[in-house]
XYZ file of C-alpha atoms in Angstrom:
723
model
C 16.643 -23.224 -9.038
C 17.721 -25.486 -6.351
C 21.019 -26.943 -6.053
C 21.868 -28.992 -2.958
C 25.460 -29.521 -1.921
C 26.613 -32.889 -0.874
C 29.981 -32.730 1.073
C 31.072 -36.240 -0.013
C 34.720 -36.001 -0.512
C 34.984 -32.207 -0.246
C 35.911 -31.857 3.414
C 38.076 -34.938 3.168
C 40.145 -33.315 0.452
C 41.075 -30.442 2.648
C 44.126 -31.974 4.067
C 45.412 -33.197 0.765
C 44.915 -29.787 -0.736
C 46.936 -28.094 1.898
C 50.025 -29.511 0.205
C 48.877 -29.159 -3.232
C 50.999 -27.514 -5.911
C 50.235 -25.764 -9.133
C 51.532 -28.512 -11.741
C 49.281 -28.644 -14.614
C 48.119 -32.160 -16.093
C 49.056 -32.928 -19.554
C 47.425 -35.336 -21.944
C 50.819 -37.035 -22.545
C 50.894 -37.915 -18.721
C 47.170 -38.767 -18.571
C 47.183 -41.272 -21.561
C 50.724 -42.311 -20.811
C 49.558 -43.832 -17.535
C 51.275 -41.465 -15.170
C 48.205 -41.439 -12.813
C 47.258 -44.966 -13.152
C 46.516 -46.840 -9.787
C 48.161 -50.000 -9.030
C 45.829 -52.780 -8.995
C 45.800 -56.112 -6.968
C 46.346 -59.300 -8.829
C 43.120 -61.322 -9.270
C 43.064 -64.249 -6.812
C 41.557 -67.662 -6.884
C 40.364 -68.811 -3.498
C 41.376 -72.559 -2.822
C 38.471 -74.812 -1.729
C 39.900 -74.827 1.829
C 38.948 -71.107 2.298
C 42.156 -70.296 4.034
C 44.509 -69.981 1.053
C 44.437 -68.477 -2.378
C 46.379 -68.883 -5.498
C 47.792 -66.396 -7.932
C 49.545 -66.507 -11.316
C 53.050 -65.086 -11.148
C 55.627 -64.371 -13.982
C 59.253 -64.365 -13.855
C 60.373 -61.297 -16.089
C 63.917 -62.872 -16.860
C 63.000 -66.498 -17.490
C 59.444 -65.656 -18.772
C 58.139 -68.737 -16.997
C 54.915 -68.495 -15.081
C 53.821 -70.368 -12.054
C 50.795 -70.667 -9.692
C 51.724 -69.727 -6.140
C 49.567 -70.544 -3.165
C 49.484 -68.224 -0.125
C 47.701 -68.005 3.135
C 44.887 -65.439 3.516
C 45.554 -64.523 7.180
C 49.403 -64.196 7.049
C 50.046 -63.435 3.215
C 52.814 -65.876 3.453
C 53.514 -68.197 0.533
C 52.561 -71.840 1.431
C 53.781 -73.595 -1.774
C 54.305 -73.460 -5.506
C 51.509 -75.496 -7.103
C 52.875 -75.433 -10.736
C 55.711 -73.805 -12.560
C 56.385 -73.987 -16.301
C 60.001 -74.172 -15.628
C 59.469 -77.899 -14.990
C 57.267 -78.378 -18.103
C 58.657 -79.472 -21.390
C 55.801 -78.429 -23.551
C 54.638 -75.010 -22.078
C 56.829 -72.067 -21.197
C 54.229 -69.746 -20.013
C 50.432 -69.370 -19.623
C 47.924 -66.374 -19.310
C 45.130 -67.855 -17.154
C 44.134 -70.958 -15.116
C 41.095 -72.670 -13.852
C 40.884 -75.587 -11.286
C 38.751 -78.619 -11.426
C 36.393 -78.825 -8.491
C 38.723 -81.070 -6.452
C 41.744 -78.942 -7.406
C 43.585 -82.019 -8.853
C 43.603 -80.689 -12.453
C 44.245 -77.195 -13.788
C 43.159 -75.817 -17.218
C 45.910 -73.509 -18.532
C 45.436 -70.937 -21.329
C 47.983 -69.575 -23.643
C 48.335 -67.818 -26.992
C 44.856 -66.200 -26.325
C 43.507 -64.007 -28.901
C 40.370 -61.824 -28.750
C 37.504 -62.200 -31.032
C 34.835 -59.698 -29.895
C 34.186 -57.876 -26.481
C 34.185 -61.088 -24.334
C 35.007 -63.961 -26.629
C 38.490 -65.382 -27.142
C 40.194 -68.498 -28.521
C 43.507 -70.013 -27.515
C 45.872 -73.009 -26.858
C 44.841 -74.948 -23.699
C 46.814 -77.533 -21.617
C 45.577 -79.658 -18.797
C 48.016 -79.901 -15.812
C 47.625 -83.032 -13.547
C 48.518 -81.942 -10.031
C 49.158 -85.420 -8.457
C 51.520 -86.591 -11.363
C 52.788 -83.033 -12.110
C 52.373 -83.663 -15.764
C 50.746 -81.846 -18.626
C 49.235 -82.104 -21.946
C 47.772 -80.098 -24.701
C 43.990 -80.430 -25.424
C 44.211 -79.569 -29.162
C 46.850 -78.174 -31.571
C 44.175 -75.833 -32.772
C 42.896 -72.713 -30.845
C 39.642 -73.702 -29.122
C 36.974 -71.708 -27.374
C 35.559 -71.719 -23.817
C 36.845 -74.980 -22.442
C 35.083 -76.174 -19.309
C 36.151 -78.947 -16.915
C 33.500 -81.349 -15.696
C 32.903 -81.227 -11.912
C 34.672 -84.594 -11.401
C 37.795 -83.162 -13.143
C 37.863 -86.075 -15.491
C 36.667 -84.399 -18.765
C 36.748 -81.193 -20.522
C 34.188 -79.798 -23.107
C 35.185 -77.121 -25.518
C 34.162 -75.548 -28.901
C 36.079 -75.707 -32.125
C 34.831 -74.421 -35.404
C 31.305 -74.010 -33.904
C 31.079 -77.684 -32.712
C 31.320 -79.111 -29.181
C 33.804 -81.721 -28.313
C 34.433 -83.611 -25.104
C 37.859 -84.977 -24.102
C 37.834 -87.761 -21.374
C 41.158 -87.794 -19.580
C 40.783 -91.234 -18.091
C 40.126 -93.080 -21.341
C 41.802 -90.772 -23.831
C 38.615 -90.712 -25.826
C 37.505 -87.594 -27.617
C 33.797 -87.208 -28.626
C 32.403 -84.759 -31.129
C 28.919 -83.882 -29.819
C 27.954 -81.806 -32.856
C 28.925 -81.766 -36.490
C 26.656 -79.078 -38.237
C 28.608 -76.090 -36.960
C 29.580 -73.569 -39.690
C 30.735 -69.988 -39.598
C 27.844 -67.528 -40.142
C 25.270 -70.368 -40.071
C 25.288 -72.722 -37.203
C 26.886 -72.246 -33.756
C 26.945 -74.918 -30.988
C 27.733 -74.048 -27.460
C 28.942 -70.568 -28.016
C 26.710 -67.461 -28.249
C 26.247 -65.271 -31.389
C 27.413 -61.646 -31.456
C 24.344 -60.035 -30.169
C 24.021 -62.484 -27.184
C 27.698 -62.003 -26.346
C 27.415 -58.319 -26.392
C 24.054 -57.718 -24.723
C 23.352 -60.795 -22.524
C 26.952 -60.754 -21.442
C 28.163 -64.403 -21.963
C 30.050 -66.517 -24.419
C 30.044 -70.231 -23.298
C 26.478 -71.470 -23.990
C 26.880 -74.964 -22.466
C 27.058 -76.348 -18.968
C 27.891 -79.743 -17.298
C 25.602 -81.447 -14.995
C 26.699 -82.069 -11.357
C 27.471 -85.762 -11.943
C 29.608 -84.914 -15.008
C 27.463 -87.258 -17.243
C 25.458 -84.579 -19.182
C 26.022 -81.452 -21.050
C 23.344 -78.918 -21.906
C 23.897 -76.533 -24.722
C 22.180 -73.933 -26.899
C 22.291 -74.064 -30.687
C 22.156 -70.865 -32.754
C 20.871 -71.013 -36.237
C 21.831 -67.805 -37.735
C 21.554 -68.495 -41.322
C 18.647 -65.921 -41.751
C 20.283 -63.154 -39.707
C 21.443 -60.317 -41.995
C 25.065 -60.058 -42.431
C 27.162 -56.941 -41.546
C 30.656 -56.308 -43.102
C 33.377 -53.878 -42.482
C 36.705 -53.303 -44.127
C 39.900 -53.681 -42.198
C 42.699 -51.767 -43.879
C 45.858 -52.860 -42.091
C 49.069 -52.572 -43.979
C 48.726 -54.825 -46.916
C 48.102 -53.756 -50.296
C 44.448 -54.770 -50.238
C 42.156 -54.491 -47.324
C 40.243 -57.484 -45.873
C 36.726 -57.662 -45.177
C 35.119 -58.856 -41.729
C 31.824 -60.347 -42.317
C 29.595 -61.445 -39.366
C 25.969 -61.710 -38.535
C 24.431 -58.744 -36.761
C 20.770 -58.524 -36.163
C 19.764 -54.937 -36.224
C 16.452 -53.698 -34.575
C 13.354 -55.371 -36.152
C 15.457 -57.794 -38.120
C 15.627 -61.634 -37.687
C 17.482 -63.142 -34.685
C 19.140 -66.472 -34.687
C 16.819 -69.289 -33.964
C 17.808 -70.784 -30.663
C 17.269 -74.457 -29.611
C 18.237 -76.397 -26.471
C 19.891 -79.684 -26.401
C 21.095 -82.222 -23.666
C 23.833 -84.710 -24.460
C 23.929 -87.747 -22.173
C 27.432 -88.987 -22.281
C 26.731 -92.279 -20.391
C 24.093 -93.277 -22.973
C 25.793 -91.487 -25.936
C 22.373 -89.801 -26.644
C 21.711 -86.227 -27.843
C 18.214 -84.885 -27.678
C 16.417 -81.545 -28.401
C 14.449 -80.253 -25.481
C 11.111 -78.760 -26.347
C 10.598 -75.840 -23.903
C 7.029 -74.879 -24.894
C 5.008 -72.848 -27.337
C 7.572 -70.067 -27.689
C 7.982 -67.975 -30.789
C 10.807 -65.486 -31.620
C 12.371 -65.955 -28.073
C 15.675 -65.762 -26.288
C 17.491 -68.204 -24.141
C 19.748 -65.867 -22.133
C 20.930 -68.522 -19.442
C 21.212 -72.125 -18.804
C 22.292 -73.764 -15.525
C 22.170 -77.240 -14.049
C 20.622 -77.333 -10.557
C 22.164 -79.214 -7.626
C 19.977 -82.184 -8.832
C 22.023 -83.605 -11.691
C 18.837 -84.669 -13.555
C 17.340 -81.090 -13.560
C 18.517 -78.215 -15.756
C 17.238 -74.600 -15.338
C 16.535 -72.760 -18.372
C 15.545 -68.908 -18.659
C 13.370 -68.163 -21.711
C 12.522 -64.609 -22.524
C 10.052 -63.101 -25.191
C 11.531 -60.798 -27.716
C 10.164 -57.798 -26.008
C 12.162 -58.832 -22.789
C 9.241 -58.206 -20.459
C 8.216 -61.729 -19.754
C 10.735 -64.164 -18.258
C 10.061 -67.796 -17.527
C 12.345 -69.859 -15.322
C 11.912 -73.568 -16.539
C 13.020 -76.584 -14.892
C 13.809 -79.453 -17.456
C 13.877 -83.196 -16.481
C 16.799 -84.497 -18.281
C 15.579 -88.047 -18.102
C 12.012 -87.562 -19.423
C 12.939 -84.441 -21.536
C 9.807 -82.603 -20.193
C 9.825 -79.170 -18.884
C 7.860 -77.016 -16.505
C 7.818 -73.356 -15.697
C 8.585 -72.781 -11.873
C 8.674 -68.997 -12.005
C 7.429 -66.240 -14.255
C 8.503 -62.572 -14.193
C 6.687 -59.825 -15.942
C 7.427 -56.105 -16.268
C 5.771 -53.245 -18.194
C 9.094 -52.297 -19.587
C 11.870 -54.938 -19.453
C 13.491 -57.480 -17.185
C 17.377 -57.552 -16.584
C 19.203 -60.783 -16.953
C 21.637 -61.614 -14.301
C 23.882 -64.511 -13.084
C 22.619 -64.387 -9.601
C 20.452 -67.581 -9.720
C 21.946 -69.760 -7.017
C 20.790 -73.406 -6.004
C 20.842 -74.451 -2.484
C 21.474 -78.215 -1.404
C 17.634 -78.837 -1.479
C 17.245 -77.284 -4.781
C 15.485 -74.188 -3.500
C 17.058 -71.185 -5.130
C 18.043 -67.554 -4.719
C 16.765 -65.173 -7.173
C 17.031 -61.298 -7.713
C 14.095 -59.245 -9.034
C 12.821 -55.616 -9.311
C 9.376 -56.668 -8.851
C 8.647 -54.446 -5.785
C 10.302 -51.391 -7.608
C 13.846 -52.008 -6.447
C 16.373 -54.814 -7.135
C 16.176 -57.228 -4.128
C 17.007 -60.764 -3.155
C 14.297 -63.520 -3.042
C 14.341 -67.091 -1.839
C 12.091 -69.652 -3.608
C 11.238 -73.230 -3.030
C 12.185 -75.759 -5.785
C 8.464 -75.604 -6.880
C 8.855 -71.936 -7.418
C 6.796 -70.943 -4.360
C 8.144 -67.895 -2.620
C 9.687 -68.683 0.822
C 10.561 -65.015 1.581
C 11.926 -61.656 0.358
C 15.453 -61.607 1.758
C 16.254 -57.754 1.303
C 13.679 -54.948 1.367
C 13.743 -51.198 1.164
C 13.852 -48.145 -1.191
C 17.350 -49.044 -2.419
C 19.080 -51.515 -4.836
C 21.086 -54.596 -4.388
C 23.980 -53.918 -6.977
C 25.851 -57.110 -6.678
C 25.007 -60.560 -5.198
C 28.285 -62.187 -4.004
C 26.943 -65.629 -2.784
C 25.516 -67.877 -0.166
C 27.302 -69.358 2.844
C 25.463 -72.756 3.730
C 27.159 -72.980 7.064
C 25.691 -69.905 8.478
C 22.812 -69.623 6.027
C 24.053 -66.170 5.121
C 23.998 -64.185 1.884
C 26.544 -61.602 1.036
C 25.806 -58.804 -1.401
C 26.607 -55.062 -2.385
C 23.978 -52.237 -2.265
C 23.414 -48.567 -2.457
C 21.495 -48.463 0.712
C 24.024 -45.879 2.141
C 23.500 -43.439 -0.782
C 23.091 -44.251 -4.435
C 26.572 -42.734 -5.236
C 28.063 -45.130 -2.769
C 28.448 -48.884 -2.679
C 28.782 -51.059 0.513
C 29.106 -54.628 1.378
C 26.468 -56.390 3.451
C 25.586 -59.776 4.989
C 22.144 -61.046 5.866
C 20.792 -64.380 6.789
C 18.433 -66.305 4.432
C 15.519 -65.448 6.414
C 16.158 -61.746 6.025
C 17.352 -61.146 9.504
C 20.692 -60.045 11.089
C 21.747 -57.584 8.409
C 25.152 -56.266 8.871
C 27.067 -53.523 6.821
C 30.501 -54.997 6.596
C 32.381 -52.199 4.775
C 33.266 -49.168 7.104
C 34.476 -46.430 4.665
C 32.144 -44.356 2.730
C 32.611 -44.590 -0.991
C 32.858 -47.497 -3.465
C 33.399 -51.117 -1.967
C 33.742 -54.326 -3.894
C 34.326 -57.513 -2.556
C 35.990 -60.823 -3.501
C 35.208 -63.656 -1.133
C 37.097 -66.820 -0.148
C 35.542 -70.001 -1.135
C 34.057 -70.664 2.341
C 33.114 -66.926 2.938
C 35.510 -66.685 5.791
C 37.345 -63.739 4.442
C 37.037 -61.107 1.691
C 39.220 -58.793 -0.026
C 37.786 -55.265 -0.062
C 38.372 -52.997 -3.095
C 37.842 -49.431 -1.829
C 38.185 -46.040 -3.148
C 36.360 -42.694 -3.028
C 36.824 -39.316 -4.661
C 39.866 -38.586 -2.453
C 41.195 -42.159 -1.851
C 42.878 -43.948 -4.643
C 42.302 -47.785 -4.451
C 42.941 -49.589 -1.300
C 42.880 -53.293 -0.951
C 42.400 -54.867 2.384
C 41.684 -58.424 3.750
C 38.701 -58.408 5.871
C 36.730 -60.956 8.138
C 33.372 -61.831 6.495
C 31.787 -62.110 9.833
C 32.031 -58.491 10.840
C 33.961 -56.761 8.115
C 37.025 -56.111 10.411
C 40.340 -55.526 8.560
C 42.761 -58.423 9.033
C 45.572 -56.816 7.113
C 46.290 -54.157 4.390
C 47.153 -55.858 1.108
C 47.979 -52.653 -1.059
C 47.271 -49.080 -1.161
C 48.105 -46.146 -3.679
C 49.370 -43.636 -1.296
C 52.454 -43.199 -3.624
C 49.988 -41.784 -6.182
C 48.570 -39.333 -3.768
C 52.114 -38.058 -2.964
C 52.779 -37.692 -6.665
C 49.540 -35.925 -7.066
C 50.446 -33.437 -4.322
C 52.554 -31.680 -6.980
C 49.618 -30.940 -9.137
C 46.691 -28.665 -9.054
C 44.109 -31.212 -8.337
C 40.492 -30.184 -8.925
C 38.218 -32.274 -6.473
C 34.694 -33.148 -7.529
C 31.987 -31.332 -5.693
C 28.912 -33.584 -5.325
C 25.454 -31.983 -5.312
C 21.816 -32.425 -6.451
C 19.900 -30.429 -8.803
C 16.091 -30.156 -9.174
C 15.354 -30.799 -12.836
C 11.815 -31.431 -14.478
C 10.378 -32.490 -11.006
C 13.203 -34.862 -10.191
C 16.301 -34.516 -7.911
C 19.316 -35.438 -10.046
C 22.825 -36.233 -8.845
C 25.653 -33.976 -10.165
C 29.285 -33.346 -9.705
C 31.130 -30.268 -10.476
C 34.937 -29.504 -11.195
C 35.862 -25.832 -10.804
C 39.096 -23.858 -11.634
C 41.420 -23.471 -8.550
C 40.935 -19.736 -8.290
C 37.216 -19.926 -8.737
C 35.577 -16.565 -8.301
C 31.706 -16.511 -8.203
C 31.812 -13.063 -9.609
C 33.684 -14.139 -12.758
C 32.001 -15.702 -15.770
C 33.106 -19.285 -16.841
C 32.392 -21.421 -19.827
C 30.658 -24.648 -18.856
C 31.592 -28.099 -20.303
C 29.015 -30.912 -19.561
C 29.774 -34.613 -19.820
C 27.208 -37.276 -19.628
C 26.420 -40.939 -20.795
C 22.809 -41.148 -19.834
C 22.073 -44.657 -21.035
C 19.465 -46.904 -19.272
C 20.595 -48.001 -15.870
C 23.965 -46.268 -16.068
C 25.696 -44.128 -13.356
C 28.392 -41.493 -14.001
C 28.000 -39.581 -10.743
C 29.552 -41.972 -8.128
C 31.833 -41.644 -5.086
C 34.913 -43.483 -6.505
C 38.338 -42.614 -7.513
C 39.415 -40.825 -10.644
C 39.287 -42.322 -14.186
C 41.644 -40.991 -16.900
C 38.858 -38.808 -18.097
C 38.646 -37.089 -14.649
C 42.276 -35.987 -15.004
C 41.254 -34.491 -18.401
C 38.419 -32.660 -16.759
C 40.744 -31.317 -14.126
C 43.163 -30.220 -16.998
C 40.209 -28.322 -18.543
C 39.324 -26.643 -15.175
C 42.968 -25.657 -14.902
C 42.437 -23.992 -18.145
C 39.441 -22.010 -16.963
C 36.497 -24.344 -17.582
C 33.806 -25.575 -15.252
C 32.983 -29.247 -15.796
C 29.865 -30.812 -14.759
C 28.201 -34.470 -15.033
C 24.455 -34.968 -14.332
C 22.738 -38.320 -14.300
C 19.315 -37.664 -15.724
C 15.994 -39.761 -15.942
C 16.755 -43.297 -17.096
C 19.959 -43.737 -15.269
C 20.392 -46.456 -12.564
C 20.397 -47.267 -8.949
C 17.409 -45.104 -7.898
C 14.704 -47.689 -8.455
C 13.031 -49.249 -11.436
C 10.531 -46.448 -11.985
C 13.256 -43.822 -12.280
C 15.356 -46.080 -14.540
C 12.418 -47.286 -16.862
C 10.707 -43.962 -17.323
C 12.408 -43.626 -20.774
C 10.855 -46.866 -22.029
C 9.898 -46.656 -25.725
C 11.304 -43.135 -26.044
C 15.013 -43.275 -25.736
C 16.635 -39.865 -26.076
C 13.625 -37.716 -25.111
C 13.502 -37.196 -21.339
C 17.242 -37.778 -21.193
C 17.832 -34.904 -23.631
C 15.351 -32.723 -21.904
C 17.127 -33.161 -18.655
C 20.350 -32.106 -19.987
C 19.024 -29.159 -21.891
C 17.075 -28.012 -18.628
C 20.207 -28.498 -16.455
C 22.333 -26.538 -18.948
C 19.782 -23.634 -18.922
C 19.598 -23.600 -15.040
C 23.401 -23.736 -14.680
C 23.747 -20.986 -17.390
C 21.480 -18.807 -15.261
C 23.964 -18.903 -12.381
C 25.898 -15.680 -11.854
C 29.339 -17.313 -12.588
C 28.398 -19.385 -15.697
C 28.679 -17.782 -19.125
C 25.360 -19.009 -20.704
C 26.692 -18.220 -24.224
C 29.514 -20.757 -23.729
C 27.942 -24.131 -22.821
C 29.334 -27.401 -24.481
C 28.419 -30.992 -24.074
C 30.134 -34.270 -24.952
C 29.648 -37.885 -24.732
C 30.851 -41.303 -26.083
C 28.438 -43.949 -27.638
C 25.069 -43.532 -25.944
C 26.590 -40.261 -24.634
C 27.255 -39.277 -28.288
C 23.675 -39.980 -29.218
C 22.864 -37.626 -26.399
C 25.439 -34.760 -27.179
C 24.351 -34.769 -30.748
C 20.660 -34.401 -29.800
C 21.306 -31.640 -27.353
C 23.257 -29.613 -29.937
C 20.710 -30.118 -32.532
C 17.574 -29.726 -30.423
C 18.770 -26.877 -28.347
C 20.980 -24.759 -30.640
C 20.399 -21.563 -28.492
C 21.559 -23.461 -25.287
C 24.585 -25.267 -26.508
C 27.589 -23.619 -28.362
C 29.394 -26.855 -29.177
C 29.209 -30.517 -28.842
C 31.544 -33.557 -29.401
C 29.950 -36.977 -30.296
C 32.378 -39.951 -30.175
C 31.289 -43.349 -31.611
C 27.683 -42.234 -31.370
C 24.387 -44.160 -32.242
C 22.705 -41.770 -34.805
C 19.683 -43.845 -35.329
C 18.559 -46.879 -33.215
C 17.418 -48.435 -36.416
C 21.268 -49.273 -36.895
C 21.759 -50.789 -33.582
C 21.164 -54.519 -32.425
C 17.989 -56.183 -31.690
C 18.543 -57.231 -27.903
C 19.652 -53.874 -26.598
C 17.473 -51.645 -28.747
C 14.270 -53.601 -28.550
C 14.557 -53.939 -24.789
C 14.045 -50.245 -24.514
C 12.084 -49.368 -27.802
C 10.258 -52.472 -29.043
C 10.901 -52.977 -32.873
C 10.962 -50.141 -35.494
C 7.845 -51.871 -37.070
C 5.913 -51.338 -33.713
C 7.383 -48.075 -32.491
C 8.651 -46.030 -35.569
C 7.945 -42.777 -33.684
C 10.228 -43.808 -30.721
C 13.057 -44.403 -33.130
C 12.714 -41.520 -35.407
C 11.631 -38.569 -33.102
C 14.857 -38.711 -31.357
C 17.439 -39.782 -34.105
C 20.124 -36.996 -34.581
C 19.993 -37.801 -38.407
C 16.363 -36.243 -38.348
C 17.412 -33.109 -36.536
C 20.512 -31.803 -38.433
C 18.812 -28.652 -39.542
C 18.898 -27.440 -36.047
C 22.692 -27.191 -35.937
C 23.961 -23.791 -35.392
C 26.943 -24.440 -33.102
C 30.256 -26.206 -33.607
C 30.218 -30.078 -33.859
C 32.945 -32.666 -33.764
C 31.919 -36.174 -34.804
C 34.414 -39.014 -34.125
C 34.177 -42.891 -35.062
C 36.446 -45.885 -35.367
C 36.248 -47.548 -38.860
C 36.253 -51.079 -37.437
C 33.470 -50.611 -34.665
C 31.779 -53.875 -34.587
C 29.368 -52.604 -31.856
C 28.297 -49.153 -33.020
C 28.899 -49.299 -36.719
C 30.604 -46.471 -38.571
C 27.504 -46.540 -40.627
C 25.993 -44.369 -37.775
C 28.448 -41.562 -38.506
C 28.406 -41.954 -42.236
C 24.688 -41.556 -42.384
C 24.874 -38.516 -40.059
C 27.694 -36.944 -42.077
C 25.469 -37.438 -45.213
C 22.574 -35.819 -43.459
C 24.701 -32.869 -42.373
C 26.250 -32.402 -45.885
C 22.839 -32.430 -47.539
C 21.680 -29.854 -44.948
C 24.811 -27.805 -45.936
C 25.983 -27.697 -42.242
C 29.582 -27.047 -41.417
C 31.120 -29.430 -38.929
C 34.316 -31.313 -38.062
C 34.803 -34.963 -38.047
C 37.546 -37.682 -37.615
C 37.792 -41.414 -38.474
C 40.131 -43.628 -36.866
C 41.197 -46.566 -39.191
C 40.719 -50.046 -37.894
C 39.787 -48.872 -34.254
C 36.866 -50.444 -32.608
C 34.277 -48.944 -30.239
C 37.046 -48.070 -27.688
C 39.260 -46.115 -30.167
C 42.564 -46.926 -28.667
C 45.950 -48.534 -29.465
C 49.282 -46.876 -29.759
C 48.910 -42.995 -29.739
C 45.291 -43.220 -30.714
C 43.767 -42.014 -27.457
C 46.395 -39.345 -27.027
C 45.659 -38.079 -30.619
C 41.860 -38.191 -29.945
C 42.065 -36.228 -26.682
C 44.480 -33.770 -28.171
C 41.776 -33.168 -31.067
C 39.010 -32.876 -28.579
C 40.970 -30.564 -26.396
C 41.818 -28.293 -29.171
C 38.261 -28.350 -30.219
C 37.032 -27.155 -26.836
C 39.505 -24.348 -26.693
C 38.798 -23.102 -29.956
C 35.020 -23.239 -29.892
C 33.976 -22.720 -26.172
């Protein structure tokens, strides 16, 4: 067995540990927010590039305002808006500027629908006149100001409306919207969850046209769940949810020309059973870009639509043996050439194409991944991005010219760096942390990455943690099944290699995910430290199928989810169990969601390796999960029944020997509680003893009030009693 030590964060922690005390972590502190880091308020960069705006709230008056500050000095320049001067609005929760910054869209009374979707009351504030008005008395969805700032489009009751501020005219573009049947301009549940967007309409550059996607979900099967609440009778939530192999919404594309009052459907080609995961107008106001993907998600066409002739042509095609990831990286330059990201050379990189789809050049190259694309600065023809070039557990900020030259590493500290750039890419705010440094926020020059000034740090948290027995993560790699896998380990303070310790494993393991990374602690990390204080060794290993090590490593699990990943966790448990200081008879594993699917399989398939497992909100059969996510990796059940059933925990309950805790929220709209109920029934019929808990009306996150505290108390007690 080979375990290679990586001294990331270990030597850095020495100075901090010199002053460490022996205070133990408690779940009440962890889930009460005692170790939460201070964040930095999200900024909106003003178009001049030298100033930014923030939303501020007066705790006494409850009024909110938009304050403008200078990047370089941090000094307040002016108050752009304050609700103390508005008669019809006391406070608001968010704001968006028009392109010329003369009008501001204000949101209030916002309520969540699903993971990303919301509805709320919206006002328009006119900066020159310092006046405001309400768009609608009803709660609307996804309002979007036109580029000229004179109109707003929004969705109400599944129909699209346009309000013209200049004329006062309101136009209803569609009238066939109906719940659980037709949606115009807003995505259905599965698009929102898996393609990561809600607004399915976009303005053209000249503010005269709106393109939108229409979803016909009449044939999509319905899912229902009871919400118990506090009333005498529960209520039922019913929504369309296409499970793997079932019918999806039928999508179609429309363009509304407001100047001609015309609405036309756009024929994209001879596609059947397809997705439209993105639409975006190009810099040419008459040309719309549309991404069309087949149901298997391994063939993607980038299509340009001529809005005048209603004709379309494919300008770029991507194919992959496994699947293609959808991103928001598509950027159109002034000449309508475009920037695109792709894994076609085996790693995610940036490419520059002509308007015709002809490749100009590959901008970034190498055996590493571009992890975020931040944007393009026309003045210096420079692209800004984040990558794992400096080790795949780290993140760094880079700049590179459009021709692929003059690459610069802008971030200076090793760990996790994220960037938020000013509108003209003169400055960026660097969000930095690593395993020994809680989040730091600095203003940096985009030209060289040099720090202009520190904005905020969390040194106060470090001082507080100096009282505690902090257990640092030790990074290493482990050789498993012919691969070098990343691992972190948390050990008890008085670790003695001659003693035997129980081993508790955590993993998620889903395609493209990463849990072993050089960043500051999450709440779970303090829980792992607490367990280490109680004598457990905790480890996490990113096995095959996880991300940021190239497409081959990520996509090796294709059509066989839960096989190689489970093999890796079992093999790792056996290798670690062979170490002198690990008690191989006391190895446990846990995970949430995909991780719960994994931990269940590990316990059932390797009963002589694992003594116990905890599965929270697990998928127990991919037949129960949605089309887009599941079929991306497994195809349909009709095409690949073996891939679904050979790795379903439901089919391996007879292997259970150890202790098993199963947890779910009854109102989980994502991984339905059906998964747990079917596993429970299989366990009962196999006459297997196990523990389980349902949290009423809780979704996939299982939180609210004391819920998380209760859950982690339950899991902690289960570990202490059974490991």
